[in-house]
Structure formats: structure tokens, C-alpha cells
Amino acid sequence: MSPEDRKQLEARYPVGEKRPAEVHSRSWRRLDEIALEAIVDGTLGIEDIGISAEGLRRQAEIARLAGRETLARNFDRAAELVEVPSDLVLEVYELLRPGRAADERPLLAMAARMREEHGALRIAELIEEAAGVYRRRGLFRKRF
Amino acid sequence: MTANDRPNRWKRYEVWDARPLRLDGFAAEDPEHGFCAANSPYDPRPGLKVEDGRVVEMDGVAEADFDMIDIFIARHHLDPAAATEAMARDSLEVARMLVDIDVPRRDVVRLAAGMTPAKLVEVLGHLNATELTFANSKLRCRNRPANQAHVTNAKDDPVQMAADAATAALFGFDEIETTVRVARNGRSNAIACAVGAAAARNGTLIQCSVEEAEELRLGMAGFTSYTETMSVYGTEATFVDGDDTPWSKAFLTAAYASRGLKARCTSGSSSELLMGVHERKSMLYLEARCLCLQRAMGVQGTQNGGIDGAPLSASVPGGLWEILAENVLAAWLDLECASGNDTRFTESEIRVGAKIVPHLMSGTDFICSGFGSVQAYDNSFNASLFNGEEFEDFLAIQRDYLIDGGLSHVAEDDVLACRQRAIDAVTAVLEGLGAAPLNEAQKQSVLLASGSRETDSFTPAGVAALNAALQAERTTALDVIRILARRGFEPEAERLVMMLRQRAAGDYLQTSAIIRDGRVLSAVNDPNDYLGPGSGYRISAERRGAIAAMRNVLSSKEVLHQETRPSREERRRYALIEGGVAAKGSDAREVVIGVSPAFGTKIHRTTAGLPLSQVLRRLMTGIAEGGGSARVVRLGHTADTSFLGLSAARLAGSGIGIGIQAKGTTVIHRSDLAPHMNLELFSMAPLITLDDYQAIGRNAALYAQRQAPEPIVVPYGGEALGARFHVRTALLHALDTELSDPSAEPRDLEVRFHES
């Protein structure tokens, strides 16, 4: 890491300490709005607590500055999933497990859905790559 | 006839057969069947061919023959910018870089990103155990070491779980991992750990290890903050049997991050062997594949180092070397390493201690993953390497080497106060959530319980009902926080809010993150900067204090204080009345007993706990029995046994004397011998009985009559007398030595016994 990168990192991370005003949760709550009074009042719901896509991309930039490219890519993929409903997230996971899909088609359809409906380009790529490998390695065979 | 009843067997084997070690299984080295730590003849030679930026051959396998693991590693792990240089480097040279204090960590981490699994293994093969340990101290990601605790109990009792979570957090664990006995109990376990830990400190990462979808839901409800059970395997068939692929796991990794949850994978050698498909590869090679895969998936860290397979890894030659090498490799690949030490791989306590030392010496991101902070029988993950029973052994090793293993000494009263607070907080929460209230006796049973066998609080049926309600009501961390705030537990509520704020910020998603005092520390803002002496993590004065502190330490003051009561008792038993300067006696049967300066003045018991009045009486009785006459003399000029004995002998009419220190060490001496060439020496004072003292007196009298009595043998059972008594002995002897005055003349002592 260059001294310049290190300085940048020190200025930006941890964002909760160094740049709290720039961070907001999934539902656009500032960090200081995530407070006991708001919870006791009931003005804050559990859905307000989640990390935002922007927050994850910010962590991806930090990971890149720290020299962790693969970790950064994971955060970029995660950013695409923030707004994907949890049931759908679990459905994609299930579909990616060995033997769940009988052939490539459900995977490719899911990839298209992630790309088109959720703008999840990297996730779509990951699913498409899986489809190709599963075909090559015979991972579509039923296991139970 | 079996080997065991062969008459000509050396009996030492029977002793060895009875050792706990003999319960351990040891396996023959057998690469054909996967029993091979490293360098299997079936492991591939390192190699990489890249054409137009595409990997066409890796470790001897052509692209067309890649399995899914090869494909994922080739596409997502290997950094083309580093690969050409990294693969071309001589492996021995890279191995030397790993232990070179003049080569910064980032240089070797960059090379690892361009290396294939076989190349990484070849490099590590050049390092011996010491070098691996040293490499680890340079390679681990976070500067400050930390530790993780298992907190579980056999009843899934949330009240005990909260009390134990608080205790673990108080002792310094930065992460708490729980799991369930009954699958449906995840919610109450997670809530209990979160609330309990919050009663102890500001910022503990919590995990509840359950089925993936349920674990994700617990995280989203705000109860937990990390996961580490995403298993990764080194062969394709095992991976598929584990019901996953690198793509499903990479997706899951992203899914956890998208919900603001820290994640690490689990690998660890021998899992492929346990699951039956090892492809005849060595343990280290398969683990290298797992770790390259994890880096490729973009997970921030790993839990590796044997884990569930540790007993199997440890069964082969070089097994513990291999486990250590796995941990070093994780760190070298820039992954947070929760370094195993979480399985009781042996019944031998010596092997347990030997296992932990390299990890403690080097430091790792989490020394154990995790440490069994509860009693072994309460550990729902099975017994860990260290358990609640052995907690203080771990603290002692930290103290011995002044090493930071992440834990601290805590005063007894503080533990109890913290447990009380956690119990009050969690019962308030559970009542608020609709559980039946507990009475004071039930709470008290948990407060004092070492384990679930001593508790009387929640029944399994009660826990099941509670979890059904939690699920039906879709209870979240916000409900828990509200109840805490309303029922007088604002500090705990604030700490849980802090954890939620951290989740929105996402800082603890970075590599090797922990939260201390509400602040995130990770490899980003606390990077390991070790470059030899004077650099890297050094324990602060404050940390040193917490590591050096110990229960029941002895000091000079304490030892002196302990003599107060015996002093009063002794005054009722006898009096030592000092007379004039002692002259040489003329009675040929006279034996002189020379006592040291502190004898009966400052010190009143031997290290065996015998009152000195009785010791003196029995010596004198023995002398009389042997036909001698006793004279007692105070020798003020020395506290050394030999010189006490020789001085006494020179005053005795017979030329035979007994020298005795206040702590009970005794010698029989003769006036014409060299100081350290005595007749009989009794140096193991803690073992000397009153009967022995009487026999010593008798023998002395017989020597006085120029007889040759049978020397007295004080039976010794092989106890570590030094461990048990040396601190006390040294402090007592110092008192004796302080009182001695080289110019003091010997004085006759009249001994008056007040009772028979």
C-alpha cells in the first residue's frame, strides 16, 4: 500500500468514526438517527438498520485501497443484493446448491431476473458462470 | 499368549499404558488412503500456464480437466499481475522471505495472490515449526490478537447462557459463538448471548451456528452479527456432499455482507478424509485449495486449523505442523484467521499445552475458534482444546510468557457482579417477551452455577415454548432493546444500539474486525506492522497488568501475615528463653540442635505445616531415645542449613549436631566434615513428618556414640515440590536470612514446654 493510500484509509476508515455524516442506512437513516430514543418511540424499524448498497460500495473502495481486491468484489456483489428481498436471496442460494436445478435453464432464468429486475449484474454473472461449470462438471444430477 | 502377559515385558510399558495419551489414536502414514500431513507422492508439482490472460494449466492439470475448485481458483484467486513473478520465484527464496524481518508483509501477501495451491504448499514445506510460528507473527492480519468463546449449555437455558456470555465477554473474548441442542432454540440462545455480553462490555460479536437460512434470519433480526459456518472443502466430491459449490458459497458470502453480517468460512484439514473423498492428496495440499478458494470468493476470513478434523490430522506424523502451516497459509493469503484450537484432539494435557503454544507465541486474529468458556459437558460443539475447567491454565501460560492471548484476569467479585447483572437483564427481557418469571432461588442457582447440572431455571419445555413465541411474534433486536430500556437496563440497551449502528456503517465487514469499547479494530486500521524487534504489537503496561494478575499470589507480606495465628498458638505451647553465649560442651553424648534466626521468632511452622514446638520436642525425644543428651542453641549468624549443622556440631561435646531452619529443612552434621559434606540431609521439608524428626534425633545420638545407624529415607511420591512450595519456601527463607547477623554469637536456648 502506498503512503498516499494509507493516508486516505486513515482519513476514511472506520467510516462510522471518521465520516459518520456521510453514512446512512438502507432506509436513508443517518447513523446518529439509529438511537435508543427512536427505538423506544417506535419510529425506527428493523428494516431501517440494514446497511445500504452505497455503504457496501464504500467498504469495497476501502478494501481496494487496502489491497484486497477479491474482498472488494464480494462487497460489490453484496451491494447488489441489499434491495433483493430475503426470500428471493434464499431462493437463489438454494438454486445454486448442487442438484437443485435439473439443467442450466432455471439458473440462466434467475440470472436474467437478477440482472433485469434488480440491476444485479455481478450476481447475474456469478450465476451464469455457475451454470456453465455445473453443466461441464455434471452438477445438475439429482441428489435427493 | 498375548503381548500383555508376556513375562519378559519391561514394566515401564504398564506405566505408559495407563497414561491418558494411550487413549489417543495414532495412524500409520498412508498417502494412498489420505493419511498424510503434507508432501504426498500424489500431490501435484506446482505449475501454471497462462495464455492470453487465461489459465490453461494449473498444478499439472490441463484446463479441460479442471474440476469446479480448479476453475474457481483459476478464475477468481490467481492475480495475473502477480502470477508470472510469483510462480517463477524459487520456493526456498520465498520461504526465506516469509521469515525475513526486512521483507514487509505486503510484499509476500502480493506474491501469494499469484501462487497456485501446490506452489504455496511447496514454499511452506521449507519452514520448520519455529519458522512457521515466526512467519505467523509477521503474517497475521490484525496487530492485536483476540480470542473467541463457545458459550452453550446442555439445556439451552437462556438465563445461564446470558450469565456465561457476560462472563466470557468480561474475561476478554471479542467473539461469542453459540449453537443449539434443539434446532428450534436459536432465537433464545442468540438473544441471551447478545444481552449477556452487553452486560459485560461495549461490543462483542455474536454468532449462533444453526442451519444457513435460519442463521441469516437471526442476523437480520439483529440478534447476531457474524457467521463462520460456511464450510469449504478441498475436493469436488466432498464439496458436493457438503451440499454446496464454490458459487453457492460465494453467493452466500455476498448475501451475509448484504445484511451487514461479518462472515468467515470454515475449512480445516482432514474434513475430506472424514467425508471419504481425499483423492490421495495430502491434508495441507487440500487445505491450500480451500484457502485459495476462500480468498477467491472474497470472504474476509477463515476458521481453519484442523477444526473437527483436528484429531485425525494429529494422528499422523507432522499433524500439528500441518495444522500450524494451514493457519500460516490463511494469514499469508491475507485472510482473517480464527486459528482452530477448538477441538479436544487429545486426552493428553501435555499435548494440549504443546498445541496452543505456537499460536500464543505468534498471536493470531483469534487464538481459538472458539475456546470452550463453559464446562466441557455444556459445550454443544463438543469439548474444545481448552474448556471452562482449564481457563486458568490458559491465563497462566499468558502470564508465563507475557503473551496476549486475548484474555485477562478478572477478580472474583467482578465475575459475580457481572453474572448478576446479565441474569437480571436477560430475565427482564424474557419476561417482557412473555416468558414465565423466575423466582430468586432460580436466578441464584444460575448465578453460582459452574455448569447446567447445578442450575434450576428454564426447563427444556419452557425454552421450546419461548422460541415458538419468539418466532410467531417475529421478535427482533429492537423489541429486546425496548424492554431493556424500559426495565432499567439502559447501558445494555445502548450497547445493543451501538451494535446496530455498526451494522449500518459496515466497518466490521473488513478483514479481521473486532469491536472494543464501541470501536472497530480491523486489519485496516490496526494492521499487523511487525518487522522484527521494536515493531508490531507489544503489550501495553495496562495489558501487562491484566495478564500478570493472578488469583492467590503469595508475597512476603502475605507469608508473614500467615504466621500470626500460629505464633499465638505456639506461645501457649512452649517458650524459648535465650541464655548466654553458647560454649563448646564437654559431654561426649551431647548432641547440639542449632536453630536458625527466625525459628520460633518470626516463623512458627515448617513448610509441611508442623508447629516448630513439636518439631523441637520430637528431635529432643529422639536424641534421648538414642541415648544422647540434647542442647538447643540459637545460631544467629547464618540461616544456611549446612552451616547451621556444622556450627551446632562444633559446639557439641560429641561433635555431632543437628542444624534446622525455621521452614523445617534439617541436617545431621559432624564437626570434622566440610560444610557441604554432611552425615544426613533432609532437604524436602514439605515431606518431613514428626516421626521423621524423632528419627533424625535418634540417629544423631547414635552417630554421637560412633555407631552407624541406618540413614533415614523420607518417602517421596514424585510430587512437583518446587511447583507447590518454592514460592513459600523462598519467601520464608528470605525472612530467616534477613534476621541473620554474621557477627552474632551462638546463644544457649532453654526450651520450656507448657503442655505435654
Coordinates of C-alpha atoms in Angstrom, one line a residue, chain B residues 26-27 29 35-38 132 269-270 283-284 305-306 309-327 345 351 355 359:
Chain B
F26 CA -2.3 -42.8 16.1
A27 CA -2.4 -43.6 12.5
E29 CA 1.3 -42.7 7.5
F35 CA -3.3 -40.3 6.0
C36 CA -0.6 -37.9 5.0
A37 CA 0.0 -34.4 6.5
A38 CA 2.0 -33.0 3.6
L132 CA 6.1 -21.2 10.8
S269 CA -7.6 -30.4 7.2
S270 CA -9.0 -33.9 7.3
M283 CA -4.0 -32.7 4.1
L284 CA -2.0 -29.5 3.6
G305 CA -6.5 -25.4 11.6
G306 CA -8.0 -28.9 11.8
G309 CA -10.8 -33.0 11.7
A310 CA -8.0 -32.0 14.2
P311 CA -7.9 -35.4 15.9
L312 CA -7.4 -37.1 12.6
S313 CA -4.7 -34.6 11.4
A314 CA -3.0 -35.0 14.8
S315 CA -2.9 -38.8 14.3
V316 CA -0.3 -38.7 11.6
P317 CA 3.4 -37.7 11.7
G318 CA 3.7 -33.9 11.3
G319 CA 0.0 -33.5 12.0
L320 CA 0.4 -30.5 14.3
W321 CA 3.0 -29.0 12.0
E322 CA 0.4 -29.2 9.2
I323 CA -2.3 -27.6 11.3
L324 CA 0.0 -24.7 12.1
A325 CA 1.0 -24.4 8.4
E326 CA -2.7 -24.1 7.5
N327 CA -3.1 -21.2 9.8
F345 CA -7.9 -33.6 19.8
R351 CA -0.3 -32.3 24.0
K355 CA -0.7 -27.4 20.7
H359 CA -0.3 -19.9 18.3

